[in-house]
Coordinates of C-alpha atoms (C1' of nucleotides) in Angstrom, one line a residue:
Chain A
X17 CA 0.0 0.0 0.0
X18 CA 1.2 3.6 -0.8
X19 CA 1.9 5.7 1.9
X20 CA -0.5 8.6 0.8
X21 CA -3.4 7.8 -1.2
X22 CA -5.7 9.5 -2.7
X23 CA -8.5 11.1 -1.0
X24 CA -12.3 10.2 -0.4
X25 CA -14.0 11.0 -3.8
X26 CA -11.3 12.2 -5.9
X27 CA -10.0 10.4 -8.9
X28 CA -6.7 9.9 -10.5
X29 CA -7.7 10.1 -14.2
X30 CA -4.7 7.7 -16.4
X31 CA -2.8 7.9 -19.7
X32 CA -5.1 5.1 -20.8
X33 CA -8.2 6.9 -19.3
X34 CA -8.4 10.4 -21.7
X35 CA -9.2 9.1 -24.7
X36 CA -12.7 9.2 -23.5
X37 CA -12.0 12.8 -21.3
X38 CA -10.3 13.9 -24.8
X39 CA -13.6 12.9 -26.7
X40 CA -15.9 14.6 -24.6
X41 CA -14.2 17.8 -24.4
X42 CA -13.9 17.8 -27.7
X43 CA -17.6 16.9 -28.9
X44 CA -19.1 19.5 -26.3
X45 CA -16.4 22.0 -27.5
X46 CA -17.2 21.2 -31.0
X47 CA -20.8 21.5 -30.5
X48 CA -20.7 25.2 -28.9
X49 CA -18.5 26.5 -31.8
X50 CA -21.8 25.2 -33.9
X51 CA -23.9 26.3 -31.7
X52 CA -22.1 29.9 -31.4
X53 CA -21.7 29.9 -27.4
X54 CA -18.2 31.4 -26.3
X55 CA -16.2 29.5 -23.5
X56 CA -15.7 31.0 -20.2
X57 CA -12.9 30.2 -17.1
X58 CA -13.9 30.7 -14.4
X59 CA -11.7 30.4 -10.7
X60 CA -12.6 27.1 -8.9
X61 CA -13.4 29.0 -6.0
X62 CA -15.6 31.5 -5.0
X63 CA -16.9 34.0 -1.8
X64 CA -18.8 31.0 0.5
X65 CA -21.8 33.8 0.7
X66 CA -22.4 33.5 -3.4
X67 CA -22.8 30.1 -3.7
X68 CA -25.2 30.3 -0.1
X69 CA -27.3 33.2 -2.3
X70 CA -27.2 31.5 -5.5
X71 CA -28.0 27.9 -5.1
X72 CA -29.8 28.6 -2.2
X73 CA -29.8 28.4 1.6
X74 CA -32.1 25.6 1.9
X75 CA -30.3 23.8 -0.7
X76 CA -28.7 19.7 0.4
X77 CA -25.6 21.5 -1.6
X78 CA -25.0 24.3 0.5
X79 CA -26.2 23.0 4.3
X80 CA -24.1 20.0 3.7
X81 CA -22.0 19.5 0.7
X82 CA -20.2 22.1 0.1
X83 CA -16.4 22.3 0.7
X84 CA -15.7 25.5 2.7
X85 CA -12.7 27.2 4.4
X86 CA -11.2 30.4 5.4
X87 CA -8.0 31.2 3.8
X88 CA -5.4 33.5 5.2
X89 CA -7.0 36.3 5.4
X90 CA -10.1 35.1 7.0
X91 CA -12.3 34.9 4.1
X92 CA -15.3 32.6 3.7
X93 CA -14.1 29.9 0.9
X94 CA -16.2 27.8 -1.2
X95 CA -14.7 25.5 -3.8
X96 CA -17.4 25.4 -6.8
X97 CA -20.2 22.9 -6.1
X98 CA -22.0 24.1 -9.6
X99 CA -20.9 26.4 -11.9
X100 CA -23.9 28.7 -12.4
X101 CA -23.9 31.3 -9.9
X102 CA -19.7 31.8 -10.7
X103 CA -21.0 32.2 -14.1
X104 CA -23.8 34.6 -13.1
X105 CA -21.1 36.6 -11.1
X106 CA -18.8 36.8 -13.8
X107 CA -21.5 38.4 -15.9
X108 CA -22.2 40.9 -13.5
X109 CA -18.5 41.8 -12.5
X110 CA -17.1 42.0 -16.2
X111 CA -20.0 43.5 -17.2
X112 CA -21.3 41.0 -20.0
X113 CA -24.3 42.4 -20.8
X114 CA -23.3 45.3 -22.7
X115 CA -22.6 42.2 -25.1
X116 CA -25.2 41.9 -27.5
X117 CA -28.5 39.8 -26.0
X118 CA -28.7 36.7 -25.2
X119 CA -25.2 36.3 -24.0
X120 CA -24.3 32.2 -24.7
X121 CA -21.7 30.8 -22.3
X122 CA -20.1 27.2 -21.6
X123 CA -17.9 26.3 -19.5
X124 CA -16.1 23.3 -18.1
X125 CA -13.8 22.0 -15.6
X126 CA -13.7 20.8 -12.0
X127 CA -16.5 21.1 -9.3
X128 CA -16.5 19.9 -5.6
X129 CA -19.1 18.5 -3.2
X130 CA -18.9 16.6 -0.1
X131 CA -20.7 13.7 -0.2
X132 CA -20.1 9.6 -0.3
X133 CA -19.1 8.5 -3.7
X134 CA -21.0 6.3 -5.4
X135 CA -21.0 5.0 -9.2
X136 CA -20.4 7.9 -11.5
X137 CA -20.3 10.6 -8.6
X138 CA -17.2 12.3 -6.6
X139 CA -16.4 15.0 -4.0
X140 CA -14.1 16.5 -7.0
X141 CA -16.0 16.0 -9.9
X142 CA -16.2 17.3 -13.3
X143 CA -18.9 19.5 -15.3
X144 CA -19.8 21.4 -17.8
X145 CA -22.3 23.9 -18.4
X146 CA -23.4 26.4 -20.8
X147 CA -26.3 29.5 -20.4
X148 CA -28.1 31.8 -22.3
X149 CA -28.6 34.8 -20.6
X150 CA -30.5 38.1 -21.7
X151 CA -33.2 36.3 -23.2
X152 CA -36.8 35.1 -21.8
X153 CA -38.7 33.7 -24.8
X154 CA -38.9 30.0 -25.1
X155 CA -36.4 29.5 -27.8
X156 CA -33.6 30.1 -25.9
X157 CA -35.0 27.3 -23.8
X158 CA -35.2 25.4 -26.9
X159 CA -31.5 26.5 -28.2
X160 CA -30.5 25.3 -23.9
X161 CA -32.1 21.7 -24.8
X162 CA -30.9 21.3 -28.4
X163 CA -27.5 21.8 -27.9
X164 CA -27.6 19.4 -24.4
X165 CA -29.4 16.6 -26.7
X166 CA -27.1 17.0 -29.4
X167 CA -24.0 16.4 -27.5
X168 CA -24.5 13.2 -26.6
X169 CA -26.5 12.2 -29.9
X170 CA -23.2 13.4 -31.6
X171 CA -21.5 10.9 -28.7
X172 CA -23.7 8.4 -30.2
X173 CA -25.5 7.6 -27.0
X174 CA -28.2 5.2 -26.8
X175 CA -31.6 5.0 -25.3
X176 CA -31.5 9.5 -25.3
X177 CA -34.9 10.9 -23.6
X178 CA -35.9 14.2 -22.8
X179 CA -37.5 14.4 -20.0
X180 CA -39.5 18.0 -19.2
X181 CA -41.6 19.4 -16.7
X182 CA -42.4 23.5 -16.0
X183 CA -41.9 24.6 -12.4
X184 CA -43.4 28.1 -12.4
X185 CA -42.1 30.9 -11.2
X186 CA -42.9 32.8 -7.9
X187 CA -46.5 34.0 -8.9
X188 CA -47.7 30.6 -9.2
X189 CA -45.4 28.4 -7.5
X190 CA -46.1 29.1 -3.8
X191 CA -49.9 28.6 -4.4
X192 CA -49.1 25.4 -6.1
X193 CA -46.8 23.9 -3.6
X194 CA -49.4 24.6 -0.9
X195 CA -52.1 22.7 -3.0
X196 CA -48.9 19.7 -3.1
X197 CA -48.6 20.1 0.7
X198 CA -52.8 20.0 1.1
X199 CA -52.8 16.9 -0.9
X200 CA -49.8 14.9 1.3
X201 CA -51.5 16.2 4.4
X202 CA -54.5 15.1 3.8
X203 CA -52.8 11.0 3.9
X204 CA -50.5 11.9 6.1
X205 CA -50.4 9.0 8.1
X206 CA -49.7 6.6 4.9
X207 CA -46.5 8.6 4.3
X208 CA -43.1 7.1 4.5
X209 CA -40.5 8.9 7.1
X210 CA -39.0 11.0 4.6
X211 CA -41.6 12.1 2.6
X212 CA -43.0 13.3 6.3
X213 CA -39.4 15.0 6.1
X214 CA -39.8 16.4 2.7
X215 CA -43.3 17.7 3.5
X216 CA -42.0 20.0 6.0
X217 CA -38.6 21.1 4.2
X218 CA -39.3 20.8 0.8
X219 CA -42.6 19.7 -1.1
X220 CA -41.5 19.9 -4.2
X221 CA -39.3 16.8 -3.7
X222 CA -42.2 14.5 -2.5
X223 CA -42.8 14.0 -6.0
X224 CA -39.7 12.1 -6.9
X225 CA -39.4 9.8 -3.6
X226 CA -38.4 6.2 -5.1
X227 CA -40.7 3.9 -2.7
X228 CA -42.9 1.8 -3.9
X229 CA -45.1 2.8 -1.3
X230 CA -45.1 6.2 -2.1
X231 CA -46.0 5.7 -5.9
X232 CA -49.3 5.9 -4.8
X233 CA -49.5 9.6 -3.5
X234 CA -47.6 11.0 -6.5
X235 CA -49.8 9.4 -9.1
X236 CA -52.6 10.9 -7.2
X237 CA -50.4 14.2 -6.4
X238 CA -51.9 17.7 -8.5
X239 CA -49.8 18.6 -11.3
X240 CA -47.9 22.0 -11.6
X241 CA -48.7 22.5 -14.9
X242 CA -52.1 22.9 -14.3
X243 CA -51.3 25.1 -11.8
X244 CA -49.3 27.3 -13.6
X245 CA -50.0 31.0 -14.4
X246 CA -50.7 32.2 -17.8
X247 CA -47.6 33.2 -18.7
X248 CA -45.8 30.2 -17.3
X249 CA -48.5 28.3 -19.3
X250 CA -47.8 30.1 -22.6
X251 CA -44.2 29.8 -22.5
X252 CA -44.3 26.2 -21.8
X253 CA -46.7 25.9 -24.2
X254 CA -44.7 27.5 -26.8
X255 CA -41.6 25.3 -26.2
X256 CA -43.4 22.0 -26.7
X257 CA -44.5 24.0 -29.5
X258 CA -41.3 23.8 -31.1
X259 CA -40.1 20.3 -29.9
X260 CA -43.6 18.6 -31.2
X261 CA -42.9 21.3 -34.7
X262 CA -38.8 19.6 -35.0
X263 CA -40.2 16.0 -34.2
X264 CA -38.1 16.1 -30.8
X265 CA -39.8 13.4 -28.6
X266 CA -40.3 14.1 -25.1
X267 CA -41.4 12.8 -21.7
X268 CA -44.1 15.1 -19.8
X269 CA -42.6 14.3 -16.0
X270 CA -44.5 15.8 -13.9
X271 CA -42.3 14.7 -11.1
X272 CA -39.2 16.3 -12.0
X273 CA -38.4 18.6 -9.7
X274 CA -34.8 20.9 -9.3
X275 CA -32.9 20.6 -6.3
X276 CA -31.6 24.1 -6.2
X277 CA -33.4 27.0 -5.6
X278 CA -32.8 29.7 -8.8
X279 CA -35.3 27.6 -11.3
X280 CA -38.3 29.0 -13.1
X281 CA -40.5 27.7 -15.6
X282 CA -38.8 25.4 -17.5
X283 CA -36.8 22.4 -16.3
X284 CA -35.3 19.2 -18.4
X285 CA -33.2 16.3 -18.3
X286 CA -31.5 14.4 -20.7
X287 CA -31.7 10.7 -20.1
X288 CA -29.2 7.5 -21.1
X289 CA -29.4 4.0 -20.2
X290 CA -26.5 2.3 -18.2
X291 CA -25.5 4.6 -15.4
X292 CA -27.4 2.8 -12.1
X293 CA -29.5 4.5 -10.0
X294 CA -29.0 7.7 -12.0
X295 CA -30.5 8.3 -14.9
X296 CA -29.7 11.9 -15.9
X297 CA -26.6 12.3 -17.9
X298 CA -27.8 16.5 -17.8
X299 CA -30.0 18.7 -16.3
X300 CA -31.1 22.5 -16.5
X301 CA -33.7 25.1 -16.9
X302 CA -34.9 28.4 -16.5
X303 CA -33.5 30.5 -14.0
X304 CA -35.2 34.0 -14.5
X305 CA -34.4 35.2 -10.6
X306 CA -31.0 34.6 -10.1
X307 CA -29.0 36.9 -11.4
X308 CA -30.8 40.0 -9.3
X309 CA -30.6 37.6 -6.7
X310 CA -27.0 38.4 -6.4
X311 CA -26.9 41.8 -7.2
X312 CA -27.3 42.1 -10.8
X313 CA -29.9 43.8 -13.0
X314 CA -33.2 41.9 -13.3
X315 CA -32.2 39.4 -16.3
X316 CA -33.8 36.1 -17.5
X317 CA -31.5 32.9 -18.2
X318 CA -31.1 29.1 -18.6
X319 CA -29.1 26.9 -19.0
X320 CA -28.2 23.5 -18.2
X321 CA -25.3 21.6 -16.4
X322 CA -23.8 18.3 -16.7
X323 CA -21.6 15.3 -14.8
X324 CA -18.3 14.5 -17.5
X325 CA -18.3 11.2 -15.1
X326 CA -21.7 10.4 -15.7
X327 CA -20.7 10.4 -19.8
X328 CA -17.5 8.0 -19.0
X329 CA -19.8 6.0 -17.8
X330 CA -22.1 5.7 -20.4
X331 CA -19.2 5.5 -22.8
X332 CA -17.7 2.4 -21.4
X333 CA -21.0 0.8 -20.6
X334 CA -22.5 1.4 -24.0
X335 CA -19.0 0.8 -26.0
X336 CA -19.5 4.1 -27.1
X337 CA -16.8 4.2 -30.4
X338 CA -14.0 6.9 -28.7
X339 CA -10.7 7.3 -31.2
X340 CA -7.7 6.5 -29.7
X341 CA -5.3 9.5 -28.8
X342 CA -2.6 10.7 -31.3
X343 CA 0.6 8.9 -30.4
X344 CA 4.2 10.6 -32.3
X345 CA 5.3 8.5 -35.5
X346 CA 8.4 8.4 -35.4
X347 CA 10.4 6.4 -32.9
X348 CA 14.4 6.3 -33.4
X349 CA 16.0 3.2 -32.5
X350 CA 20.1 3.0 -32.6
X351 CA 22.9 0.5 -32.4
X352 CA 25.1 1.6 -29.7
X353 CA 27.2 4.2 -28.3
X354 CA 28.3 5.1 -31.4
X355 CA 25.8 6.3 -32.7
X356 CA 23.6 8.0 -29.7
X357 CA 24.7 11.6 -30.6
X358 CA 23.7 11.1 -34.7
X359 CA 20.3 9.7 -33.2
X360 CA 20.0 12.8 -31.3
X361 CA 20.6 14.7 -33.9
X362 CA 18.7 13.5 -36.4
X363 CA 15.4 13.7 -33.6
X364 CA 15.8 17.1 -32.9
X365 CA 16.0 17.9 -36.6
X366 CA 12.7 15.8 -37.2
X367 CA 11.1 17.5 -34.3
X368 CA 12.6 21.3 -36.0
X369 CA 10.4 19.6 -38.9
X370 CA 7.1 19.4 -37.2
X371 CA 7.1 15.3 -36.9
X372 CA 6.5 14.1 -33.9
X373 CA 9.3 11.4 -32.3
X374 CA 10.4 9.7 -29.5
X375 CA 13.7 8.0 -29.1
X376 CA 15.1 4.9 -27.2
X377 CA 17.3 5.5 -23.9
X378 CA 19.4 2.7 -24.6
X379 CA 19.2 -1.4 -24.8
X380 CA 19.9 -3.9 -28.0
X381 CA 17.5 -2.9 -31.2
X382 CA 15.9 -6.0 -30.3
X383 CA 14.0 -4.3 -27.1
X384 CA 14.2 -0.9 -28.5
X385 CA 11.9 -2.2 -31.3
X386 CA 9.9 -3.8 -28.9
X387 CA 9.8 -0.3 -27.0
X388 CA 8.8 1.1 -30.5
X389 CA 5.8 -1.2 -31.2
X390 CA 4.5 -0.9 -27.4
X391 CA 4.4 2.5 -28.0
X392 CA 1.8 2.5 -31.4
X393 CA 5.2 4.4 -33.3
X394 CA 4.6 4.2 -36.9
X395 CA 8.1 4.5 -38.0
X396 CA 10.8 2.9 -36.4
X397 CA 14.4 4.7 -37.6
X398 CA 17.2 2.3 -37.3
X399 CA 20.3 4.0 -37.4
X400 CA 23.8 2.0 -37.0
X401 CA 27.5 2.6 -38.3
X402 CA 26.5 1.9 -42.1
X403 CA 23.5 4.1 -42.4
X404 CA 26.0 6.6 -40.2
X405 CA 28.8 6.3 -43.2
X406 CA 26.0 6.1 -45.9
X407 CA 24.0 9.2 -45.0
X408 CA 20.8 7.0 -44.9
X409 CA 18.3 6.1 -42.1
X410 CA 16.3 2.9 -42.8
X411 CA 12.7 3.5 -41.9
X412 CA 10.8 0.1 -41.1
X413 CA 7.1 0.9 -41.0
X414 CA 5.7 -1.1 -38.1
X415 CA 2.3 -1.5 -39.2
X416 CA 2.9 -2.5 -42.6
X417 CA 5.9 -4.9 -41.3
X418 CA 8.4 -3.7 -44.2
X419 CA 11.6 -1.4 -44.7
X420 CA 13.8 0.7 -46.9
X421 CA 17.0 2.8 -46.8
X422 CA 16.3 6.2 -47.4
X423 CA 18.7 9.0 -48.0
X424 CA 18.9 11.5 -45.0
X425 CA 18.2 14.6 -47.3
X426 CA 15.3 12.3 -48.6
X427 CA 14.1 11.4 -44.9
X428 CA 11.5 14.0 -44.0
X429 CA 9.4 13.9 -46.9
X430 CA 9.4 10.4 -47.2
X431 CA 8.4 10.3 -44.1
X432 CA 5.9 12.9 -44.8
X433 CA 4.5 11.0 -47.6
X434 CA 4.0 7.8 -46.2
X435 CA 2.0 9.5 -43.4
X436 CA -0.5 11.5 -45.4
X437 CA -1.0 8.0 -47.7
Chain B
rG17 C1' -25.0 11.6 7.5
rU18 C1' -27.3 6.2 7.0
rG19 C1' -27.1 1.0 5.4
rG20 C1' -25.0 -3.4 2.7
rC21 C1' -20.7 -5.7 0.5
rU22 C1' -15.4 -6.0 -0.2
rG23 C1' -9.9 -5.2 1.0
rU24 C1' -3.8 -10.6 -1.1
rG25 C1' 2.6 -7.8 -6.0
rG26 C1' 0.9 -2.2 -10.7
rC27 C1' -4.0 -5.1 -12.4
rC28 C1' -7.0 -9.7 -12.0
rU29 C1' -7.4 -14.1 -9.1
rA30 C1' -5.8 -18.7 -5.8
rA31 C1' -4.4 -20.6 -1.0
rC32 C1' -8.5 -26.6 4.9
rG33 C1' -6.4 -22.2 11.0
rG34 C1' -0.4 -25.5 9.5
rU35 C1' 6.4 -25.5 5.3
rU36 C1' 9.4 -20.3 1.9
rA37 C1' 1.7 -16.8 0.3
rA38 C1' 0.5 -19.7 -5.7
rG39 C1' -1.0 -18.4 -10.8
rG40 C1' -2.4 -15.1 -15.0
rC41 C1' -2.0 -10.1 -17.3
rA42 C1' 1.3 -6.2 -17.5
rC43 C1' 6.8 -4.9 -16.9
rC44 C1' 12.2 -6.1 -17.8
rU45 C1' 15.9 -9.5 -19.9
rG46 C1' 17.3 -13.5 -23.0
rU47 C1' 16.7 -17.5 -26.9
rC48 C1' 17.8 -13.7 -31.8
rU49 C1' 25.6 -9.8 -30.0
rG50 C1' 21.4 -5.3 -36.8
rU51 C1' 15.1 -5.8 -36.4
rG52 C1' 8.9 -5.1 -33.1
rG53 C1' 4.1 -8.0 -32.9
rA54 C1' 4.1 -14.8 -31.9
rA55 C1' 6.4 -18.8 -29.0
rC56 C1' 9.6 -20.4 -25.2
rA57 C1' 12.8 -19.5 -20.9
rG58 C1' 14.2 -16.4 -17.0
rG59 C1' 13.9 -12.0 -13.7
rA60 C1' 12.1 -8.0 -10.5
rU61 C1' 7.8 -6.7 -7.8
rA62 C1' 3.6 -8.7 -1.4
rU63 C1' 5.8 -6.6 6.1
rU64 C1' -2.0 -10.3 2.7
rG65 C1' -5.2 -2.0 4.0
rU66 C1' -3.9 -0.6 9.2
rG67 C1' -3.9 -1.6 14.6
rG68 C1' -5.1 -4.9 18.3
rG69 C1' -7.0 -9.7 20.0
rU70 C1' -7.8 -15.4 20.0
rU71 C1' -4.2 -19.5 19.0
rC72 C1' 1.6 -23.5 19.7
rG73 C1' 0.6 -21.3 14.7
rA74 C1' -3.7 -16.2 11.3
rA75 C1' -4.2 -14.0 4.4
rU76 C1' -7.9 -17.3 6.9
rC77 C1' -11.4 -16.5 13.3
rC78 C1' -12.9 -11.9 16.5
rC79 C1' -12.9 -6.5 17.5
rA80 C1' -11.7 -1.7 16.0
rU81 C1' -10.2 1.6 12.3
rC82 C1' -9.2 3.3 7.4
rA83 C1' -10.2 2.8 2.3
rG84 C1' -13.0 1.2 -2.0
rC85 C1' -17.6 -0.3 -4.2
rC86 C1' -23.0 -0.2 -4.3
rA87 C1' -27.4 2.0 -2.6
rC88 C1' -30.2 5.7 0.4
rC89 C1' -30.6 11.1 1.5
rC90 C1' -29.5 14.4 -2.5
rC91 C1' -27.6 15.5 -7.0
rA92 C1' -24.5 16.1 -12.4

RNA sequence: GUGGCUGUGGCCUAACGGUUAAGGCACCUGUCUGUGGAACAGGAUAUUGUGGGUUCGAAUCCCAUCAGCCACCCCA
């Protein structure tokens, strides 16, 4: 056993683990540039007091998962347990929305929450988002669910869903969750222990408990969205408009609720078969109060956010098709002292060129070959005391399993060649 | 925070309470002193997660602790 390990929830991500991290990053980044949303870094940590604001001070994320410290200078930490509200600040401080309406931001990167690990989740874990902000009408609600969808249906998941519900917004909300709270405490005997719980904290979540016993009271539960006010109920109207107009199937779930305070109207996720007990690989929605929640101007968003573990997942359990990482072609392989420095030589000079190459430390040709063909080189250079006297290099070609002398001022675009056949 | 399961070389797995903890993968070397992938041979790598206890004797039984996995709460 190591003498320091890693810690509770974190992850060491290996060499032969990015290929799928690599793919990822590059279909979400990919997908943006279509999609015309700019990216956007963001510190990994934050004032304690704007994530308590923004996500909300009820919230399971800020009462008990989020990872918080003073630093030196007695200041209230928070490492980033979401990236929204960072994002929301950054567009207040920077002053995005002089940028012409709506605003379209992603980012991605690292986010922390202290909780027990479990299949597909960490206390560091990894996300991406992206928002629209400046705009209320439904399409950008639309444009917010397109672009989640199309990620993974460019990732070639299987078994894709869209699941979508409308939560209100604070004209109609409260009056609906009090009918919710009427209805569960009229059986409230029947109820299980934390649905008594949830009744008292947070109705909203009653609707999603997983017993079997509970099934019951949420079939029977009143709906939100025939609770909703007009113009909830036009702008949700609207955006099935445009999903049933584009063919877009989708799942009505009345039970889907958001655990963090901000949402409005709309919320969504995306679901994928084959990640256990979750079954989100995304989630978002409309977020009209937040940003004068922390001290902006009064300015409606949404957006959505997203686990990169959660895809992993799904990529290895659905043998997902993820191209293997560029390796260098060249490898330079060398018999003996004599001619270490010519080697050396002749890789920086392929390097100078733009070709990527490695070269052996030392050992017979034998396991510098061996070293060559572990390491997926497409060229192996074999350079000994007659290519050295000759001005050659003999390039062997490892996949096609033949050779040939070459001329060193012939070398690089041979080489060249070869690799663009 | 709660519950269940599991901890043996880098990875996977074996070993009735009893000799020096066995095998496979991977790694290195050699057979082949100028040629990779295959085969064969050899080599290095383990205070059996940690601490305590029971016993003549513990990888094995007991307790504690830590870690991992899975699930719950909740969430991505």
């Amino acid at each position: 056993m190591a003498k320091y390990t890693r810690l509770t929830g974190t992850q060491d991500i290996l060499p032969e683990e990015q290929r799928y991290w690599e793919h990822f990053r590059q279909t979400v980044a990919q997908v943006a540039l279509d999609y015309g949303f700019d990216r956007i870094d963001l510190p990994i940590f934050e004032m304690t007091e704007l994530f308590a604001r923004g996500v909300g001070e009820n919230t399971d994320i800020v009462e008990k998962e989020m990872y918080s410290f003073q630093d030196k200078g007695d200041r209230d930490i928070t490492l980033r347990p979401e990236f929204t509200a960072g994002v929301v600040r950054a567009y207040i401080e920077n002053g995005l929305h002089v940028q012409p309406k709506p605003v379209k931001l992603y980012s991605i990167g690292p986010a922390f929450r202290y909780e027990r690990p479990q299949a597909g989740r960490y206390r560091q874990l990894h996300q991406y988002n992206a928002e629209i902000i400046g705009e209320s009408g439904p399409m950008a609600d639309l444009e917010i669910m397109l672009m989640a969808w199309d990620i993974y249906a460019r990732l070639d998941f299987q078994g894709l869903a869209f699941q979508l519900n409308a939560t209100g917004c604070p004209a109609c909300r409260p009056t609906y969750i009090e009918t919710l709270a009427a209805h569960y405490r009229a059986r409230q005997d029947a109820l299980c222990d934390d649905c008594l719980r949830r009744l008292e904290q947070n109705p909203l979540r009653l609707l999603d408990c997983k017993r079997e016993a509970c099934q019951g009271h949420i079939a029977a539960a009143p709906k939100i969205t025939a609770h909703l006010c007009a113009e909830c109920d036009a702008h949700f109207a609207e955006l099935r408009g445009f999903l049933d107009d584009l063919g877009r199937p989708y799942t009505l779930n009345h039970t889907l609720v958001r655990g963090l305070d901000y949402y409005t109207k709309t919320v969504f996720e995306v679901w994928a078969e084959g990640i256990g007990a979750q079954s989100a690989v995304c989630g978002g929605g409309r977020y009209d109060g937040l940003i004068e929640l922390i001290g902006g101007p009064a300015t409606p968003a949404v957006g959505f956010a997203a686990g990169i573990e959660r895809a992993v997942l799904v990529m290895k359990e659905q043998d997902v098709e993820v191209p293997a990482l560029p390796t260098p072609p060249v490898y330079i392989a060398y018999l003996g002292d004599a001619c270490r420095q010519y080697a050396v030589r002749l890789l920086v000079h392929l390097r100078e060129a733009g070709l990527g190459a490695q070269i052996a430390m030392g050992g017979s040709l034998r396991s510098q070959l061996r070293h060559a063909n572990k390491r997926d080189a497409r060229f192996a250079l074999i350079i000994g005391e007659d290519e050295m006297a000759a001005d050659v290099v003999m390039v062997r070609d490892l996949h096609a399993g033949d050779q040939e002398t070459v001329a060193q001022d012939a070398l690089i675009a041979t080489l060249r060649s070869r690799l663009d056949a």
